[in-house]
Tab-separated table of C-alpha atoms in Angstrom:
chain	number	residue	atom	x	y	z
A	155	MET	CA	-84.158	42.522	-181.837
A	156	ASN	CA	-82.755	42.558	-185.568
A	157	ASP	CA	-78.793	43.337	-184.256
A	158	PRO	CA	-76.745	40.766	-185.347
A	159	LEU	CA	-73.054	40.901	-185.046
A	160	ILE	CA	-70.802	40.226	-188.042
A	161	ILE	CA	-67.417	39.279	-188.237
A	162	ARG	CA	-65.427	38.403	-191.530
A	163	GLY	CA	-68.840	37.827	-193.496
A	164	ILE	CA	-70.126	35.682	-190.759
A	165	GLU	CA	-73.174	36.482	-189.036
A	166	PHE	CA	-73.703	35.420	-185.330
A	167	LYS	CA	-77.027	35.774	-183.947
A	168	SER	CA	-76.265	35.155	-180.160
A	169	ARG	CA	-73.734	38.087	-178.210
A	170	LEU	CA	-73.067	35.587	-175.880
A	171	TRP	CA	-70.200	32.941	-176.427
A	172	VAL	CA	-69.745	30.039	-174.538
A	173	GLY	CA	-66.868	27.277	-173.683
A	174	THR	CA	-67.629	23.602	-173.426
A	175	GLY	CA	-64.963	23.181	-170.399
A	176	LYS	CA	-65.536	22.021	-166.813
A	177	TYR	CA	-69.024	20.227	-167.250
A	178	ARG	CA	-69.729	17.339	-165.560
A	179	ASP	CA	-70.886	15.459	-168.793
A	180	PHE	CA	-71.689	15.896	-172.383
A	181	GLU	CA	-75.579	16.069	-171.651
A	182	GLU	CA	-74.981	18.696	-169.349
A	183	THR	CA	-73.063	21.100	-171.887
A	184	ALA	CA	-75.348	20.339	-174.272
A	185	ARG	CA	-78.231	21.502	-172.050
A	186	ALA	CA	-76.363	24.677	-170.771
A	187	ILE	CA	-75.878	25.787	-174.583
A	188	GLU	CA	-78.863	25.744	-175.329
A	189	ALA	CA	-80.370	27.389	-172.561
A	190	SER	CA	-77.348	30.269	-173.096
A	191	GLY	CA	-79.010	30.663	-177.006
A	192	ALA	CA	-75.090	30.947	-177.823
A	193	ASP	CA	-74.462	30.008	-181.571
A	194	VAL	CA	-70.586	29.876	-180.800
A	195	VAL	CA	-68.752	27.445	-178.894
A	196	THR	CA	-65.368	27.056	-177.978
A	197	VAL	CA	-63.558	23.717	-177.732
A	198	ALA	CA	-59.986	22.421	-177.513
A	199	VAL	CA	-57.729	19.856	-179.382
A	200	ARG	CA	-56.521	17.343	-177.794
A	201	ARG	CA	-55.498	13.388	-178.225
A	202	VAL	CA	-58.050	11.168	-178.928
A	203	ASN	CA	-58.411	8.497	-176.212
A	204	ILE	CA	-57.034	5.367	-178.371
A	205	ILE	CA	-57.183	3.083	-175.451
A	206	ASP	CA	-60.541	3.736	-174.250
A	207	ARG	CA	-62.713	3.905	-177.716
A	208	THR	CA	-65.999	3.619	-175.271
A	209	LYS	CA	-65.730	7.530	-174.602
A	210	GLU	CA	-68.030	9.636	-176.420
A	211	ASN	CA	-67.435	12.404	-178.588
A	212	LEU	CA	-68.382	16.063	-177.822
A	213	LEU	CA	-69.532	16.504	-181.290
A	214	ASP	CA	-72.306	13.666	-180.841
A	215	TYR	CA	-73.739	16.360	-178.408
A	216	ILE	CA	-72.963	19.671	-179.800
A	217	ASP	CA	-74.009	19.731	-183.749
A	218	PRO	CA	-71.737	21.440	-185.511
A	219	LYS	CA	-74.560	22.404	-188.151
A	220	LYS	CA	-76.605	24.102	-185.389
A	221	TYR	CA	-73.383	25.714	-183.622
A	222	LYS	CA	-70.238	27.706	-185.068
A	223	ILE	CA	-67.114	25.476	-183.363
A	224	LEU	CA	-64.991	28.041	-182.177
A	225	PRO	CA	-61.374	25.637	-181.164
A	226	ASN	CA	-59.112	27.409	-179.273
A	227	THR	CA	-55.178	26.873	-178.606
A	228	ALA	CA	-55.304	26.608	-174.893
A	229	GLY	CA	-52.625	25.336	-172.965
A	230	CYS	CA	-50.077	26.495	-175.354
A	231	TYR	CA	-47.123	28.390	-174.206
A	232	THR	CA	-45.260	29.110	-177.358
A	233	VAL	CA	-45.774	30.289	-180.612
A	234	GLU	CA	-44.441	26.839	-182.435
A	235	ASP	CA	-47.149	25.233	-180.306
A	236	ALA	CA	-50.222	27.493	-181.156
A	237	LEU	CA	-49.772	27.545	-184.780
A	238	ARG	CA	-49.357	23.526	-184.195
A	239	TYR	CA	-52.808	23.387	-182.391
A	240	ALA	CA	-54.415	25.772	-184.664
A	241	ARG	CA	-53.751	24.068	-187.435
A	242	LEU	CA	-54.630	20.829	-186.183
A	243	ALA	CA	-57.880	22.762	-185.310
A	244	ARG	CA	-58.503	23.976	-189.081
A	245	GLU	CA	-57.721	20.490	-190.462
A	246	ALA	CA	-60.249	18.672	-187.489
A	247	GLY	CA	-62.798	21.091	-187.825
A	248	VAL	CA	-65.324	22.948	-190.313
A	249	SER	CA	-64.010	26.456	-190.401
A	250	ASP	CA	-61.173	29.121	-190.237
A	251	MET	CA	-61.995	30.555	-186.937
A	252	ILE	CA	-59.544	30.175	-184.303
A	253	LYS	CA	-59.784	31.730	-180.597
A	254	LEU	CA	-55.811	31.883	-180.090
A	255	GLU	CA	-53.930	31.685	-177.381
A	256	VAL	CA	-50.414	31.898	-176.111
A	257	ILE	CA	-50.304	31.560	-172.774
A	258	GLY	CA	-47.255	33.676	-170.617
A	259	ASP	CA	-47.678	31.728	-166.999
A	260	GLU	CA	-49.169	28.906	-165.578
A	261	LYS	CA	-50.199	30.464	-162.314
A	262	THR	CA	-52.148	33.613	-163.912
A	263	LEU	CA	-52.795	32.031	-167.318
A	264	PHE	CA	-52.249	35.740	-168.709
A	265	PRO	CA	-51.327	35.977	-172.398
A	266	ASP	CA	-47.971	36.159	-173.675
A	267	VAL	CA	-48.329	39.437	-176.049
A	268	CYS	CA	-45.151	39.038	-177.638
A	269	GLY	CA	-45.838	35.384	-178.578
A	270	LEU	CA	-49.580	36.373	-179.215
A	271	LEU	CA	-48.789	39.243	-181.803
A	272	LYS	CA	-46.298	36.560	-183.601
A	273	ALA	CA	-49.039	33.600	-184.102
A	274	THR	CA	-51.605	36.116	-185.056
A	275	GLU	CA	-49.782	37.529	-187.923
A	276	ILE	CA	-48.628	34.168	-189.227
A	277	LEU	CA	-52.318	32.696	-189.032
A	278	ALA	CA	-53.663	35.464	-190.473
A	279	LYS	CA	-51.211	35.062	-193.450
A	280	GLU	CA	-52.375	31.314	-193.707
A	281	GLY	CA	-56.016	32.623	-193.842
A	282	PHE	CA	-57.056	31.870	-190.304
A	283	ILE	CA	-59.874	34.387	-188.898
A	284	VAL	CA	-57.890	34.519	-185.564
A	285	PHE	CA	-59.795	35.748	-182.451
A	286	PRO	CA	-56.448	36.420	-179.791
A	287	TYR	CA	-57.228	36.059	-176.382
A	288	THR	CA	-55.129	39.413	-175.022
A	289	ASN	CA	-54.442	41.236	-172.087
A	290	ASP	CA	-56.923	44.542	-171.603
A	291	ASP	CA	-54.188	46.601	-173.111
A	292	PRO	CA	-55.107	48.888	-175.433
A	293	ILE	CA	-52.038	49.131	-177.119
A	294	THR	CA	-51.576	45.663	-177.680
A	295	ALA	CA	-55.032	45.482	-179.139
A	296	LYS	CA	-53.841	47.992	-181.760
A	297	ARG	CA	-50.794	45.674	-182.450
A	298	LEU	CA	-53.006	43.097	-183.097
A	299	VAL	CA	-55.391	44.731	-185.207
A	300	ASP	CA	-52.228	45.292	-187.402
A	301	ALA	CA	-50.758	41.692	-186.858
A	302	GLY	CA	-54.459	40.628	-189.119
A	303	ALA	CA	-56.589	39.649	-185.940
A	304	ALA	CA	-60.525	39.450	-186.599
A	305	ALA	CA	-61.610	40.660	-183.313
A	306	VAL	CA	-59.568	40.781	-179.885
A	307	MET	CA	-60.661	39.286	-177.000
A	308	PRO	CA	-59.288	41.003	-173.658
A	309	LEU	CA	-59.841	39.364	-170.529
A	310	GLY	CA	-62.170	40.720	-167.672
A	311	ALA	CA	-59.795	39.098	-165.155
A	312	PRO	CA	-58.067	36.103	-165.177
A	313	ILE	CA	-59.319	32.888	-166.928
A	314	GLY	CA	-61.738	30.895	-164.349
A	315	SER	CA	-61.259	33.574	-161.673
A	316	GLY	CA	-64.735	35.039	-161.588
A	317	LEU	CA	-63.338	38.414	-160.638
A	318	GLY	CA	-65.784	40.396	-163.448
A	319	ILE	CA	-64.325	43.338	-165.658
A	320	ARG	CA	-61.473	44.321	-163.091
A	321	ASN	CA	-60.488	47.534	-165.396
A	322	PRO	CA	-63.400	48.777	-167.594
A	323	TYR	CA	-61.726	51.896	-168.443
A	324	ASN	CA	-58.660	50.138	-170.754
A	325	ILE	CA	-62.048	47.936	-172.102
A	326	LYS	CA	-63.601	51.107	-172.990
A	327	ILE	CA	-60.035	52.604	-174.318
A	328	ILE	CA	-59.726	49.770	-176.664
A	329	LEU	CA	-63.484	49.740	-178.013
A	330	GLU	CA	-62.168	53.661	-179.055
A	331	THR	CA	-59.084	52.582	-180.307
A	332	VAL	CA	-59.660	49.548	-182.696
A	333	ASN	CA	-62.226	49.417	-185.526
A	334	ILE	CA	-62.298	45.806	-185.093
A	335	PRO	CA	-65.197	43.504	-182.650
A	336	VAL	CA	-64.028	43.462	-179.448
A	337	ILE	CA	-65.130	40.655	-177.236
A	338	VAL	CA	-64.699	40.272	-173.403
A	339	ASP	CA	-63.229	36.762	-172.821
A	340	ALA	CA	-62.615	35.333	-168.959
A	341	GLY	CA	-62.989	36.844	-165.985
A	342	VAL	CA	-66.978	36.585	-166.112
A	343	GLY	CA	-68.467	35.641	-162.333
A	344	THR	CA	-72.143	36.341	-162.692
A	345	ALA	CA	-74.674	38.009	-164.836
A	346	SER	CA	-74.121	41.346	-164.004
A	347	ASP	CA	-70.152	40.970	-165.320
A	348	VAL	CA	-71.479	40.243	-168.572
A	349	SER	CA	-74.280	43.491	-168.681
A	350	ILE	CA	-70.825	45.750	-167.793
A	351	ALA	CA	-69.196	44.471	-170.422
A	352	MET	CA	-72.218	44.737	-173.027
A	353	GLU	CA	-72.878	48.130	-171.617
A	354	LEU	CA	-69.505	49.413	-172.187
A	355	GLY	CA	-70.080	48.792	-175.976
A	356	CYS	CA	-68.452	45.074	-176.322
A	357	ASP	CA	-69.414	43.225	-179.160
A	358	ALA	CA	-69.938	40.104	-177.219
A	359	VAL	CA	-68.669	38.180	-174.490
A	360	LEU	CA	-67.023	34.904	-173.946
A	361	VAL	CA	-68.319	33.123	-170.855
A	362	ASN	CA	-67.167	29.403	-169.510
A	363	THR	CA	-66.275	28.788	-166.022
A	364	ALA	CA	-69.521	31.466	-164.646
A	365	ILE	CA	-71.683	28.724	-166.540
A	366	ALA	CA	-70.053	25.351	-165.882
A	367	GLY	CA	-68.983	26.050	-162.545
A	368	ALA	CA	-72.436	27.374	-161.246
A	369	LYS	CA	-74.700	25.467	-158.844
A	370	ASP	CA	-77.051	25.121	-161.660
A	371	PRO	CA	-75.221	25.415	-164.957
A	372	ILE	CA	-78.560	25.602	-167.001
A	373	MET	CA	-79.872	28.601	-164.939
A	374	MET	CA	-77.028	30.327	-164.813
A	375	ALA	CA	-76.843	29.890	-168.646
A	376	GLU	CA	-80.042	31.249	-168.898
A	377	ALA	CA	-79.420	34.352	-166.742
A	378	LEU	CA	-76.418	35.202	-168.570
A	379	LYS	CA	-78.397	34.996	-172.185
A	380	HIS	CA	-80.632	37.614	-170.763
A	381	ALA	CA	-77.636	39.579	-168.908
A	382	CYS	CA	-76.153	39.804	-172.340
A	383	ILE	CA	-79.358	41.148	-174.291
A	384	ALA	CA	-79.995	43.508	-171.299
A	385	GLY	CA	-76.555	45.017	-171.475
A	386	ARG	CA	-76.290	45.143	-175.132
A	387	LEU	CA	-80.187	46.961	-175.162
A	388	ALA	CA	-78.922	49.256	-172.634
A	389	TYR	CA	-75.656	50.410	-174.658
A	390	ARG	CA	-77.806	51.196	-177.589
A	391	ALA	CA	-80.879	53.044	-175.843
A	392	GLY	CA	-77.794	55.383	-174.405
A	393	ARG	CA	-77.354	55.583	-170.609
A	394	ILE	CA	-77.725	59.205	-168.645
A	395	PRO	CA	-74.383	60.904	-167.813
A	396	LYS	CA	-73.504	60.197	-164.238
A	397	LYS	CA	-73.963	63.297	-162.380
A	398	LEU	CA	-72.760	63.908	-158.135
A	399	TYR	CA	-76.384	65.931	-157.399
A	400	ALA	CA	-80.003	64.600	-157.583
A	401	SER	CA	-82.170	66.085	-160.325
A	402	ALA	CA	-85.944	65.367	-159.525
A	403	SER	CA	-87.983	63.095	-161.347
A	404	SER	CA	-91.292	64.759	-160.678
A	405	PRO	CA	-92.188	68.526	-161.607
A	406	ILE	CA	-91.955	71.412	-158.873
A	407	GLU	CA	-94.626	72.829	-160.750
A	408	GLY	CA	-98.075	71.906	-159.584
A	409	MET	CA	-97.051	71.953	-155.824
A	410	LEU	CA	-99.109	72.605	-153.254
A	411	THR	CA	-98.475	76.022	-151.721
B	172	MET	CA	-45.283	-2.898	-187.682
B	173	ARG	CA	-44.293	-1.199	-184.502
B	174	VAL	CA	-45.322	2.948	-184.563
B	175	LYS	CA	-46.224	5.372	-181.832
B	176	VAL	CA	-49.519	6.516	-181.554
B	177	ASN	CA	-50.613	9.747	-179.257
B	178	GLY	CA	-47.533	9.204	-177.411
B	179	THR	CA	-47.974	5.214	-176.922
B	180	GLU	CA	-45.945	2.787	-178.513
B	181	MET	CA	-48.031	-0.054	-180.503
B	182	GLU	CA	-47.829	-2.700	-182.853
B	183	ILE	CA	-50.436	-2.293	-185.684
B	184	LYS	CA	-52.023	-4.284	-189.058
B	185	ALA	CA	-52.864	-0.878	-190.796
B	186	GLU	CA	-50.772	0.113	-193.413
B	187	THR	CA	-52.420	3.198	-194.096
B	188	LEU	CA	-53.891	6.011	-192.067
B	189	MET	CA	-57.392	5.144	-193.210
B	190	GLU	CA	-56.827	1.293	-192.061
B	191	LEU	CA	-55.480	2.625	-188.494
B	192	LEU	CA	-58.379	5.037	-187.741
B	193	GLU	CA	-60.601	1.746	-188.818
B	194	GLU	CA	-58.209	-0.278	-186.602
B	195	LEU	CA	-58.664	2.103	-183.773
B	196	SER	CA	-62.596	2.343	-184.308
B	197	ILE	CA	-61.878	6.131	-184.922
B	198	ASN	CA	-64.641	8.321	-187.106
B	199	PRO	CA	-61.928	9.449	-189.878
B	200	GLN	CA	-64.583	12.549	-190.001
B	201	ARG	CA	-63.968	14.389	-186.669
B	202	VAL	CA	-60.453	13.965	-186.161
B	203	ALA	CA	-56.800	15.452	-187.316
B	204	VAL	CA	-53.830	13.433	-187.800
B	205	GLU	CA	-50.085	14.468	-187.777
B	206	VAL	CA	-47.564	12.045	-188.806
B	207	ASN	CA	-43.962	12.722	-187.557
B	208	LEU	CA	-45.618	16.631	-186.996
B	209	GLU	CA	-46.830	16.731	-190.497
B	210	ILE	CA	-50.751	17.122	-190.997
B	211	VAL	CA	-51.814	14.640	-193.163
B	212	ARG	CA	-55.168	16.099	-194.857
B	213	LYS	CA	-58.316	13.864	-194.566
B	214	ASP	CA	-58.462	13.129	-198.543
B	215	ARG	CA	-54.952	11.777	-197.766
B	216	PHE	CA	-56.045	8.952	-195.337
B	217	SER	CA	-56.592	6.063	-197.972
B	218	GLU	CA	-53.437	6.580	-199.975
B	219	TYR	CA	-51.209	7.664	-197.031
B	220	LYS	CA	-48.756	4.924	-196.201
B	221	ILE	CA	-47.613	4.398	-192.650
B	222	LYS	CA	-43.652	3.331	-191.869
B	223	GLU	CA	-42.302	1.389	-189.011
B	224	GLY	CA	-41.306	3.827	-186.367
B	225	ASP	CA	-43.764	6.732	-187.257
B	226	SER	CA	-44.821	8.939	-184.779
B	227	ILE	CA	-48.314	9.692	-185.371
B	228	GLU	CA	-50.732	12.099	-183.547
B	229	ILE	CA	-54.668	11.624	-183.838
B	230	VAL	CA	-56.262	14.542	-182.078
B	231	ASN	CA	-60.232	15.970	-181.779
B	232	PHE	CA	-62.221	18.320	-180.074
B	233	VAL	CA	-62.964	18.009	-176.568
B	234	GLY	CA	-64.678	20.687	-174.010
B	235	GLY	CA	-62.980	23.885	-173.632
B	236	GLY	CA	-63.228	27.099	-172.796
């Protein structure tokens, strides 16, 4: 299936994007990513452990030549912090891509959209390819386009909640509102959630906890890979309209009288 | 000299950032460095002189979503 996702000239082979958090160890991380078929992996920016230098590096297991590394600004609650982390990420990494998070609240991890808009505008002007993690709000999505976002990443449900796509209608409206890729980020609990997002017409889905937290992360990664392909194909194939009453699949003609 | 590295006060022998990374056995390719809130580009690590009391942050990528 030749159906690549292209954002700002960068070609993405898989429409399933995966995170690297919450795994037991780096080996499991690497195996799950491999099984997911993803070519984009998100990472966080944190202090190097200077006390215990025996600790291994994530990039020993995830080859930046094989995968597109998408650093995030997770844990940032202010515009200033998000900018600082984004700039450090660009310096540590190999690309201008940033998954921008400006978090508004510890309990929900919902985005602070005012801060998000401000940070998106500043980073886009600095040449970043900005992927803002946002609410499932079409108006905010539109403002993010104006601010220079390369794609919008509306949440399906709170990060790590596994509640699935809580408001598919808003996601649908976002898809009709913006002319840049829409990537559902957060909320996926299992395979059907990924399919739902893709059937709606989303360009990609980003998943972390649903894989890392599964009883068998490697098997779940594979399940989500198939769910993503299935959902995308179903979207492109064009589903039948929903009707209240039946319409027979077998002909009436030729029935015995 | 005494500096603060990643929030920890320490005595270092290094005079430049590159020497500090060597002293701490850190691969310079995979990190970003900030001195007193200013990012120092990788190509300047060798020439960048550390001063007494500098606050240095060395970050890298870890697992995240």
